Amino acid sequence: MDGSPISSVVAAPNPWAWRLAPARLRLLLEAGSAALGGSIGWSALLGAIALRILLSPLQHTWDSQTWWNALAQMGADPNPLTAIAHPYQSMRAMSDLAAGLGRELYYEYWAYPPGMLMLWWPLARLWTLAAGPMIPHFAIPDTFTAAPFPPLLSFLMKVPAIAADVITAGLLARLAGRTTARWYLFNPYVLLVCLWTFDPVMMPLLLGGLLAAERGRWTLSGMLLGLGGAVKFVPLLFLAPVCLWAMRRSRTRWRSAVFAAGGGAVAFAVVCLPWWNGVQFALAFQAGRAGGSMSWQSIWNALGWWQPLADFRTVHLSLSAGIGDLTLSGALLVTLWLTWLRQLDLWDMSLALMLAYLAGSKLVNEVYPLPALALAAICLARGASPARQRLVLALWVTPLVFALINVPFWGFVVSPAEALGLVSANGAWTYYQGYAQTYQYLSPALAGIGVTFQGACVYGIVHLVRGRRTEAGTRLGPVLAHAV
């Protein structure tokens, strides 16, 4: 508790609200509430939640279409098993259509595990029953579109991400101190990710899994990472450093590593098996899609600016995925070997692996660096160095600047503006056509940002495997303040 009047008001249990709650659940929730308020501060915590609620109507342009269509398809089906299968089936059908028309190999729709669909299905069903059917609408690939999301629905679908941000901040307060937790809650890039997508939902599971491994609870660690992988695939990567850490620190190292890996596999399978065909297709999409965005492969787009009459699209589609497989697998394997050779601790090893994933990926969307940012903040608070300060700065400033140019920044207001009747879809498209004329001249700059970002990730890996902590175990607020 921070002793402020608001903390005493919020922390005081309401006997009427808790009367029917089981005693253990009541004590657990009260303890969790007090821990969050005490570790972060009630004023900061409530301010961060209020800010996210205020920003919740904002939506990414193309992704708003994905979320709307997924909710619309699930809401029309009262059976959750078949309802959650609909987005996967539609992605396969739309991909066949896009490939048949010669536009793309895949249609970019629901290319994720089913964990978030399971959380959203009750909301989709209740909204459909209360407000009527939601009509799906699919745009042609590579066109500008934004679904007119009602502000209330936009907020409700982001409640899991807002709650996950709060829990992540609580874990950061425990692992790196109050200043780091507050910095994370109010960081502009973290706010952008929360209003954009559901990546924050995997973060408590990821950090919780690593914390469990640090305490030697190997099965729990694997299960948390497996559940995180059922939301987004990325947490599954961290089973590798957890198993290596078990091999180094556990007395029964093989048994502990098997328990960690087995726990992750079981947790992931339990969630995903009912829709395994769809998950496999999503994995195929991730493996086969062309590279670009915030990676060096964005150079393909810049080549079109350099040679306006040349068509690099066919070469891009045919070479991008294969090159990406080589760079990603090479970066991950080399980094794991170096971290094992240099005997990095669990957190440094995990950060290095996440940086290798970002450095080797053919496609790095702006929201992907979120786990690396949280891990880098933990490592910085535990062991300060100027190199780590620069790394933290690069991990949030670079994707934020890239997103504001690439989306672009005004694109986030199109969806709520359409829902409120302030702009029509045709009007937004006309405005975007004007912006597209200038965007072609920005492609070299965006390619430069992508190369710089992946270079910063390589720099971070080199620092981790070669450097040493200058102030091991520190939790100094001013250290992190320099990286803001």
Coordinates of N, CA, C and O in Angstrom, one line a residue, residues 2 10 32-52 162-163 165-167 169-170 182 185-186:
D2 N 0.5 2.3 -0.7 CA 1.3 3.5 -0.7 C 0.8 4.6 0.3 O 1.3 5.6 0.4
V10 N -9.9 1.9 -2.3 CA -9.9 0.8 -3.2 C -9.6 -0.6 -2.6 O -10.2 -1.6 -2.9
G32 N -4.1 -10.3 -4.1 CA -3.6 -9.9 -5.4 C -3.8 -8.4 -5.6 O -3.0 -7.7 -6.1
S33 N -5.0 -7.9 -5.2 CA -5.3 -6.5 -5.3 C -4.4 -5.7 -4.5 O -3.9 -4.7 -4.9
A34 N -4.1 -6.1 -3.2 CA -3.2 -5.4 -2.3 C -1.8 -5.4 -2.9 O -1.1 -4.4 -2.8
A35 N -1.4 -6.5 -3.4 CA -0.1 -6.6 -4.0 C 0.1 -5.7 -5.1 O 1.2 -5.0 -5.2
L36 N -0.8 -5.6 -6.1 CA -0.7 -4.7 -7.2 C -0.7 -3.3 -6.7 O 0.1 -2.5 -7.2
G37 N -1.6 -2.9 -5.8 CA -1.7 -1.6 -5.4 C -0.4 -1.2 -4.6 O 0.1 -0.1 -4.7
G38 N 0.1 -2.1 -3.8 CA 1.3 -1.8 -3.0 C 2.6 -1.8 -3.8 O 3.4 -0.9 -3.6
S39 N 2.7 -2.6 -4.9 CA 3.9 -2.7 -5.6 C 4.0 -1.6 -6.7 O 5.1 -1.2 -7.0
I40 N 2.9 -1.2 -7.2 CA 2.9 -0.2 -8.3 C 2.4 1.2 -7.8 O 2.9 2.2 -8.2
G41 N 1.4 1.2 -6.8 CA 0.8 2.4 -6.4 C -0.5 2.6 -7.0 O -0.7 2.4 -8.3
W42 N -1.6 2.8 -6.2 CA -2.9 2.8 -6.7 C -3.2 3.9 -7.7 O -3.9 3.8 -8.7
S43 N -2.6 5.1 -7.5 CA -2.8 6.2 -8.4 C -2.3 5.9 -9.7 O -2.9 6.2 -10.8
A44 N -1.0 5.3 -9.8 CA -0.4 5.0 -11.1 C -1.2 3.9 -11.8 O -1.5 3.9 -13.0
L45 N -1.7 2.9 -11.0 CA -2.4 1.7 -11.5 C -3.7 2.2 -12.1 O -4.0 1.8 -13.3
L46 N -4.5 2.9 -11.4 CA -5.8 3.4 -11.9 C -5.6 4.4 -13.1 O -6.4 4.4 -14.0
G47 N -4.6 5.2 -13.0 CA -4.3 6.1 -14.1 C -4.0 5.3 -15.4 O -4.5 5.7 -16.5
A48 N -3.2 4.3 -15.3 CA -2.8 3.5 -16.5 C -4.1 2.8 -17.0 O -4.2 2.7 -18.2
I49 N -4.9 2.2 -16.2 CA -6.2 1.6 -16.6 C -7.1 2.6 -17.3 O -7.6 2.3 -18.4
A50 N -7.2 3.8 -16.7 CA -8.1 4.8 -17.3 C -7.6 5.2 -18.7 O -8.3 5.5 -19.6
L51 N -6.3 5.3 -18.8 CA -5.7 5.8 -20.1 C -5.9 4.7 -21.1 O -6.3 5.0 -22.3
R52 N -5.9 3.4 -20.8 CA -6.1 2.4 -21.8 C -7.6 2.3 -22.1 O -7.9 2.1 -23.3
I162 N -6.0 -5.2 -21.5 CA -5.8 -4.2 -20.4 C -5.4 -5.0 -19.1 O -4.5 -4.6 -18.4
A163 N -6.2 -6.0 -18.8 CA -5.9 -6.8 -17.5 C -4.5 -7.4 -17.6 O -3.8 -7.4 -16.6
D165 N -1.9 -6.3 -19.2 CA -0.9 -5.2 -19.0 C -0.7 -4.9 -17.5 O 0.4 -4.7 -17.0
V166 N -1.8 -4.9 -16.7 CA -1.7 -4.7 -15.3 C -1.0 -5.8 -14.6 O -0.1 -5.6 -13.7
I167 N -1.3 -7.1 -15.0 CA -0.6 -8.2 -14.4 C 0.9 -8.2 -14.7 O 1.7 -8.5 -13.9
A169 N 2.7 -5.6 -15.3 CA 3.3 -4.6 -14.5 C 3.6 -5.1 -13.1 O 4.6 -4.8 -12.5
G170 N 2.6 -5.9 -12.6 CA 2.8 -6.4 -11.2 C 4.0 -7.4 -11.2 O 4.8 -7.4 -10.2
R182 N 6.0 1.0 -13.4 CA 5.3 2.2 -13.8 C 5.7 2.7 -15.2 O 4.9 3.1 -16.0
L185 N 3.9 0.6 -17.7 CA 2.5 0.9 -17.8 C 2.2 2.2 -18.7 O 1.2 2.3 -19.4
F186 N 3.1 3.2 -18.6 CA 2.9 4.4 -19.3 C 3.7 4.6 -20.5 O 3.7 5.7 -21.1

